[in-house]
C-alpha cells in the first residue's frame, strides 16, 4: 500500500516571526536568542501550528509574542505548570517553556523542579541574566553575593543558586548551557533539547544591558572566552584555553574536578577527562564547575540520559490501557441499585 | 419473647465511637442497607481532622448520623432517636444531643476506669443516675464480639476490631434491615483475607442473633420503616463527591471535550480527585500537582490546548488558585473550579462544613474579574450542577466556580439514576483553519454570548498569542489603550451578566411567590430550610422558601420575585455573605440568620428564626 505524504512546505525564519514589534531594550541579549530560535525552528522541521511557547512573567517571558506560533504568556513562575497541562492534553505538540532566573528559580522554583522531576516532555529555556529586569533591577537568586541593586544597596547577602545544579538535583535527564551571543552553538543546543524526549533544561547566559551589563563578558568576549568556557563534546577530552593546553582532570584525593595545564607536572593529553554526557556523576561535577572564577564554565550538553518513557506517555498510557472498560453509564449503575416501581 | 414490630415513619440513628472503631464504615453500611430497603435518607459523617487522635479521648470521637424514613428526608435530623456509643468519650461528646427519652446503646465493656478517665468522667455514668430519662441498653459488646470471633484465630486486637460489625448486626435487626448486602461487601473488601471477612460476618450475625433471641428490655421493639413513595426508576445511594465527579465526566462527554483534571490533596475535596482518578477508562486525564497553583495552571494549560480543564479544592487552596483564575478570566478560557467549602479562615475546621467562601467566589480576585458561580444543594444535585458548570464554561469561554461543601461532599442520599442520553449536549466550538482571505482573531466574539473565538494549538492558521496582559478588543494583540481597557472590562462583565438570560428563572421551592417572608438559601442548607418552612407553613405562617443554584449572575426574575415579599431572611452557615450580595445587587433589606459552628442548621433553630422575623 502506498502511503500518501503531503510534501512539507519549506518554512523560513520569516514564517516564525510574528507581526508584533519587539520591545526589549536595544542591545538586550534576548534579541539574539529570539533570532536564533526563529532561525532554528525551520531546521528542526517544526510547524507553526504544532509549536507552542509558554512563558511566565519577566523580560524573557515576552518571547512568545514575537514567535508566529501558538503562544501563552502566563503568570509569574507558573509556565512549567501550564505547559505541563498543554502537553498532557495534546502530547503531539512541541512545547517550549521560556523563563528567567527570577521567574523560574525564585517564584516558580517549585513548578520548575516538578516539571523536571516528572520529566514532562518540554523544552525549558531559562534565560539567566542574574537580575530582575522588568521590575527594574533587583537582585535575583542567581545574582552573585554582594550585588548592589535598589533592594540591596549594601550588596546582596543571599548565596547564589546554580541553575544547572538545581536542574540536576531535581532529577533532570537533559541539561545544557549556552550563551546569547553564541549563534552557532545555540542552535545545536536547541536541536539537542528538542530531540530529547522528556524535560530538557537549557540555561542560556543572557546579558541585561541596562541592569547587569557585561556579567558574562569573560565568556562572551572573543579574547577571554577560550580561557573561560569549556566547550563540551561527547566523547572528546575536556580541553580548553586560547592555546588549547588547559584541561580538566578528576582529582581522586579532593574528589573534585581540577583545571590542569597539559605539559606541566607531567600532565599529558591522555590524562584529561573525556566528556561522557550520559554520566550523571560527571554531570553533577560539571554543574559545579565554573562557580570558582578560576574555572571555565562548561557549555553545551552537560547531561543527556538514555531515552526512557516520557511522563506524558506514561500518564496517557494508563488511560489507553483502561480504555473502553467501563462507560460512564456502567460506573453510575455500578453500585448497589434498587428499583422503585 | 419477641415483641411486635412497630412501624415508624422515620428515625435518626447516630453511631459514635473512637476514630479507630470503624464508625464511618458502620454508618455507611447501615446506610446502604437502609437505601436498599427503599427508605429515603440523609447522612452526616462527623469525624475529627486528626487521622488517629489518642485512643479514648473526646477529640478522637468519630460519628455517623443517618436520618431515614418512609417520607421524604431532607435533613440529617436535629436529634438522634438512637445513640450508639462505643466508649465513654463517644457518650460524653454525643449525649447532649440525644432526644430525651431516646435510646442509648452502650458498649459496657469499654467503660473501664482508664477509658472513663480519658473521657474526663469522674464517675461511671452507667452506674449513677446520669442516664435516667433515656432507654439505656448496656451490653458488653467487646466481650460478645470476642466470643463470636474466637474460632477464627485472630489476635485480641484484630478480634476486637469486629465489634463495630456486631453493633451493626444488632442495629440491622432493630430496624429490620437486610444483612446480606453487608456480608457481600465484607467478602469483597476482605477477599484476600478470608479469615478477617469471616470473623466480621460472624460478629455481624452474632449481633443480629442477639437482638432476635434476647429480651433486651420490655420497652425495646423491633422497628420497621416502610419504603418511601418515590418516583419510579433505578436508584442507588450517592455521595456529593461521587455525583460531582460523574457530572464532570458527563460534562466532558456532552461538550465533546477531553476532561483534564488537575488537583492537589485537601480535605474535604480529595474524594473528587480519587473518584476521577479511578475513571481513566473514560479518557479523563488526572494530574496530582505539586501544589494548588500548579493544579489550576495545568488545568488551564489543558483548556488552552483545547481540553476542558477542571480543578478542585477547598477554601485555602482556592485562595492559592486566585491569580490563575484571573488569567483564565483575562484569556477567556473555559475552566471549572470546584470549591468543597470547609470551616475557615485559614486552616479553620478542615472536616467541618461552612458556606463562608461566597465572597471569595464572587468578589475575591484582583482587578474587575467577574465569573459565574453555581452551587449544589444536596449530594444528588451535584451531578446536574457539575454538568451546568461545564456547559457555562464552554459556551461562554469562562472559568466557572462551583460551590459545594464538606457536608455535601461526604453525605449520602438515594439518587435516581439519570438517563444520560436524555441530557442535551452542548458541543464546544473551536476555530477551524481560516479559508481564503480570512484571518484569525482570537478575540472575535460571538454576538449573542460574547464568547471569544477559541483557537487551539494543532490547528493550522489559527496561531495566536494570548496572555494576562490586556488585549485589544479588535485584534487580540497586547493593548495598553485606556478606552480599550474600559471596553474590555465592560465586555467581560456583559458576557457574565448575559448568562442570566441563559439560565432558568428562579422558582419558589415552597409556598407562594409573594407574601410576608421569603427564606432565601443556597447550598447544603436546603434540607433544614425546607423542613423549617414546611413546619412554619403548617402553623399558618406566610413563608416561602427560595433556594438559589445560580449565585452569579442571579436569575433575571430574582429581584422582582424577592421584591414581592415584605421580609427576606437569609440563613447561612457563614457570617451573612449571601445577605450582603443580595443587598449589593438589589438594594434589598435582606436579614441574616447565621451559624458558624461547623455544623448544619437545626430545623428548630431555623423555625425559631422564621417566627422571630415574622413577629419583628
Tab-separated table of C-alpha atoms in Angstrom, chain B residues 187-400:
chain	number	residue	atom	x	y	z
B	187	UNK	CA	-16.489	-10.660	51.365
B	188	UNK	CA	-15.406	-8.303	48.625
B	189	UNK	CA	-13.433	-5.981	50.887
B	190	UNK	CA	-11.523	-8.794	52.571
B	191	UNK	CA	-11.358	-11.119	49.567
B	192	UNK	CA	-7.673	-11.658	50.210
B	193	UNK	CA	-8.087	-12.151	53.946
B	194	UNK	CA	-10.980	-14.600	54.260
B	195	UNK	CA	-10.403	-15.101	57.992
B	196	UNK	CA	-10.996	-11.383	58.598
B	197	UNK	CA	-14.089	-11.436	56.369
B	198	UNK	CA	-15.469	-14.482	58.148
B	199	UNK	CA	-14.797	-13.082	61.607
B	200	UNK	CA	-16.574	-9.865	60.734
B	201	UNK	CA	-19.509	-11.771	59.267
B	202	UNK	CA	-19.671	-13.907	62.397
B	203	UNK	CA	-19.717	-10.767	64.562
B	204	UNK	CA	-22.433	-9.252	62.363
B	205	UNK	CA	-24.524	-12.394	62.652
B	206	UNK	CA	-23.947	-12.619	66.394
B	207	UNK	CA	-25.151	-9.049	66.919
B	208	UNK	CA	-28.205	-9.775	64.831
B	209	UNK	CA	-28.889	-13.036	66.658
B	210	UNK	CA	-28.545	-11.273	69.980
B	211	UNK	CA	-31.370	-8.941	69.003
B	212	UNK	CA	-33.528	-11.840	67.852
B	213	UNK	CA	-33.105	-14.050	70.871
B	214	UNK	CA	-32.607	-11.900	73.924
B	215	UNK	CA	-35.177	-9.880	75.708
B	216	UNK	CA	-33.357	-6.617	75.523
B	217	UNK	CA	-35.928	-4.819	77.525
B	218	UNK	CA	-39.635	-4.762	77.777
B	219	UNK	CA	-39.579	-1.385	76.073
B	220	UNK	CA	-37.436	-2.211	73.099
B	221	UNK	CA	-39.246	-3.006	69.947
B	222	UNK	CA	-38.110	-4.036	66.609
B	223	UNK	CA	-38.922	-1.286	64.165
B	224	UNK	CA	-39.946	-1.156	60.602
B	225	UNK	CA	-39.716	1.863	58.351
B	226	UNK	CA	-41.748	1.472	55.191
B	227	UNK	CA	-40.196	2.251	51.810
B	228	UNK	CA	-40.654	5.837	50.730
B	229	UNK	CA	-43.087	6.547	47.952
B	230	UNK	CA	-40.608	7.721	45.331
B	231	UNK	CA	-40.673	8.365	41.601
B	232	UNK	CA	-40.307	5.137	39.649
B	233	UNK	CA	-36.789	4.421	38.466
B	234	UNK	CA	-33.487	2.828	39.337
B	235	UNK	CA	-31.889	4.188	42.482
B	236	UNK	CA	-28.595	4.000	44.334
B	237	UNK	CA	-27.018	5.939	47.163
B	238	UNK	CA	-24.572	8.578	46.126
B	239	UNK	CA	-22.259	10.991	47.918
B	240	UNK	CA	-21.730	14.539	46.716
B	241	UNK	CA	-18.164	13.772	45.659
B	242	UNK	CA	-19.284	10.857	43.505
B	243	UNK	CA	-22.135	12.724	41.851
B	244	UNK	CA	-19.903	15.715	41.205
B	245	UNK	CA	-17.190	13.604	39.614
B	246	UNK	CA	-19.698	11.830	37.417
B	247	UNK	CA	-21.217	15.175	36.446
B	248	UNK	CA	-17.796	16.406	35.352
B	249	UNK	CA	-17.309	13.258	33.265
B	250	UNK	CA	-20.749	13.785	31.728
B	251	UNK	CA	-19.861	17.441	31.069
B	252	UNK	CA	-16.833	16.277	29.106
B	253	UNK	CA	-18.962	13.916	27.024
B	254	UNK	CA	-21.679	16.474	26.396
B	255	UNK	CA	-19.184	19.138	25.289
B	256	UNK	CA	-17.190	16.670	23.203
B	257	UNK	CA	-14.029	17.652	25.061
B	258	UNK	CA	-11.476	15.602	26.906
B	259	UNK	CA	-11.515	16.421	30.624
B	260	UNK	CA	-8.183	17.305	32.210
B	261	UNK	CA	-8.472	17.361	35.972
B	262	UNK	CA	-5.686	18.978	37.989
B	263	UNK	CA	-5.853	18.810	41.749
B	264	UNK	CA	-3.869	18.803	44.969
B	265	UNK	CA	-4.930	16.819	48.045
B	266	UNK	CA	-7.033	18.794	50.521
B	267	UNK	CA	-9.856	17.948	52.903
B	268	UNK	CA	-12.732	17.683	52.101
B	269	UNK	CA	-12.183	17.933	48.331
B	270	UNK	CA	-9.848	14.955	47.817
B	271	UNK	CA	-12.582	12.358	47.171
B	272	UNK	CA	-13.226	14.088	43.832
B	273	UNK	CA	-9.574	13.579	42.878
B	274	UNK	CA	-9.832	9.949	43.951
B	275	UNK	CA	-13.066	9.324	42.067
B	276	UNK	CA	-11.911	10.912	38.819
B	277	UNK	CA	-8.512	9.203	39.045
B	278	UNK	CA	-10.398	5.928	39.018
B	279	UNK	CA	-12.222	6.815	35.815
B	280	UNK	CA	-9.328	6.810	33.340
B	281	UNK	CA	-11.184	4.472	31.018
B	282	UNK	CA	-13.405	7.403	30.101
B	283	UNK	CA	-10.415	9.309	28.755
B	284	UNK	CA	-10.172	11.626	31.739
B	285	UNK	CA	-6.658	12.912	32.390
B	286	UNK	CA	-5.986	13.348	36.091
B	287	UNK	CA	-2.960	15.154	37.429
B	288	UNK	CA	-1.981	15.383	41.084
B	289	UNK	CA	0.057	18.544	41.002
B	290	UNK	CA	2.865	19.764	43.249
B	291	UNK	CA	0.586	22.439	44.682
B	292	UNK	CA	-2.775	24.161	44.279
B	293	UNK	CA	-1.333	26.692	41.870
B	294	UNK	CA	0.101	24.052	39.564
B	295	UNK	CA	-3.188	22.167	39.725
B	296	UNK	CA	-5.197	25.050	38.286
B	297	UNK	CA	-2.379	26.070	35.940
B	298	UNK	CA	-2.182	22.596	34.413
B	299	UNK	CA	-5.967	22.564	34.019
B	300	UNK	CA	-5.823	25.979	32.364
B	301	UNK	CA	-2.959	24.886	30.128
B	302	UNK	CA	-5.098	21.953	29.039
B	303	UNK	CA	-8.000	24.303	28.274
B	304	UNK	CA	-5.638	26.469	26.247
B	305	UNK	CA	-4.712	23.333	24.299
B	306	UNK	CA	-8.390	22.576	23.646
B	307	UNK	CA	-9.463	20.305	26.510
B	308	UNK	CA	-11.871	21.064	29.331
B	309	UNK	CA	-9.738	21.950	32.337
B	310	UNK	CA	-11.188	21.234	35.761
B	311	UNK	CA	-9.647	21.841	39.165
B	312	UNK	CA	-10.936	21.184	42.650
B	313	UNK	CA	-10.004	22.282	46.136
B	314	UNK	CA	-11.270	23.797	49.348
B	315	UNK	CA	-11.100	27.413	50.556
B	316	UNK	CA	-7.393	27.726	51.381
B	317	UNK	CA	-6.466	26.028	48.122
B	318	UNK	CA	-8.858	28.216	46.146
B	319	UNK	CA	-7.074	31.224	47.646
B	320	UNK	CA	-3.835	29.953	46.118
B	321	UNK	CA	-5.505	29.492	42.744
B	322	UNK	CA	-6.726	33.065	42.631
B	323	UNK	CA	-4.031	34.509	40.395
B	324	UNK	CA	-4.503	31.779	37.819
B	325	UNK	CA	-8.260	32.374	37.953
B	326	UNK	CA	-7.545	35.943	36.936
B	327	UNK	CA	-5.528	34.638	33.991
B	328	UNK	CA	-8.423	32.377	32.993
B	329	UNK	CA	-10.782	35.353	33.117
B	330	UNK	CA	-8.391	37.549	31.173
B	331	UNK	CA	-7.634	34.964	28.494
B	332	UNK	CA	-11.292	33.853	28.488
B	333	UNK	CA	-10.659	30.138	28.600
B	334	UNK	CA	-13.141	27.535	29.860
B	335	UNK	CA	-12.357	26.126	33.290
B	336	UNK	CA	-14.406	24.568	36.065
B	337	UNK	CA	-13.244	25.299	39.604
B	338	UNK	CA	-14.833	23.255	42.375
B	339	UNK	CA	-14.696	24.514	45.949
B	340	UNK	CA	-15.701	21.998	48.623
B	341	UNK	CA	-16.041	24.585	51.347
B	342	UNK	CA	-14.968	23.929	54.910
B	343	UNK	CA	-14.713	25.965	58.097
B	344	UNK	CA	-12.332	28.921	57.784
B	345	UNK	CA	-10.427	31.231	57.854
B	346	UNK	CA	-7.010	29.692	57.223
B	347	UNK	CA	-6.910	26.006	58.100
B	348	UNK	CA	-10.061	26.561	60.140
B	349	UNK	CA	-12.097	23.400	60.598
B	350	UNK	CA	-10.972	21.092	57.787
B	351	UNK	CA	-13.558	18.371	58.391
B	352	UNK	CA	-16.463	20.636	59.304
B	353	UNK	CA	-18.847	22.350	56.973
B	354	UNK	CA	-19.354	26.023	56.220
B	355	UNK	CA	-20.523	28.288	53.390
B	356	UNK	CA	-18.039	31.032	54.014
B	357	UNK	CA	-16.293	31.192	50.633
B	358	UNK	CA	-19.077	33.003	48.800
B	359	UNK	CA	-17.348	36.383	48.920
B	360	UNK	CA	-14.178	34.674	47.735
B	361	UNK	CA	-16.083	33.179	44.790
B	362	UNK	CA	-17.874	36.330	43.750
B	363	UNK	CA	-15.514	39.107	44.737
B	364	UNK	CA	-12.200	37.538	45.679
B	365	UNK	CA	-9.807	38.469	42.886
B	366	UNK	CA	-7.576	41.361	41.908
B	367	UNK	CA	-8.996	43.597	39.231
B	368	UNK	CA	-12.558	43.640	37.993
B	369	UNK	CA	-12.789	39.928	37.404
B	370	UNK	CA	-16.308	38.545	37.093
B	371	UNK	CA	-17.016	34.850	36.905
B	372	UNK	CA	-20.159	32.718	37.147
B	373	UNK	CA	-20.823	30.997	40.456
B	374	UNK	CA	-23.126	27.997	40.820
B	375	UNK	CA	-23.881	25.909	43.852
B	376	UNK	CA	-25.199	22.498	44.857
B	377	UNK	CA	-27.920	21.826	47.391
B	378	UNK	CA	-27.544	18.080	48.006
B	379	UNK	CA	-25.364	15.106	47.046
B	380	UNK	CA	-27.560	14.083	44.100
B	381	UNK	CA	-27.875	17.673	42.900
B	382	UNK	CA	-24.087	17.749	42.370
B	383	UNK	CA	-24.449	15.751	39.156
B	384	UNK	CA	-26.674	18.275	37.444
B	385	UNK	CA	-24.786	21.296	38.740
B	386	UNK	CA	-21.430	19.908	37.602
B	387	UNK	CA	-22.845	19.488	34.097
B	388	UNK	CA	-24.223	23.010	34.204
B	389	UNK	CA	-20.827	24.389	35.276
B	390	UNK	CA	-19.212	22.651	32.293
B	391	UNK	CA	-21.888	23.992	29.955
B	392	UNK	CA	-21.431	27.583	31.070
B	393	UNK	CA	-17.620	27.324	30.974
B	394	UNK	CA	-17.570	26.022	27.422
B	395	UNK	CA	-20.375	28.114	25.995
B	396	UNK	CA	-19.176	31.404	27.492
B	397	UNK	CA	-15.421	30.741	27.469
B	398	UNK	CA	-15.050	31.486	31.146
B	399	UNK	CA	-13.942	29.905	34.380
B	400	UNK	CA	-16.931	28.864	36.492
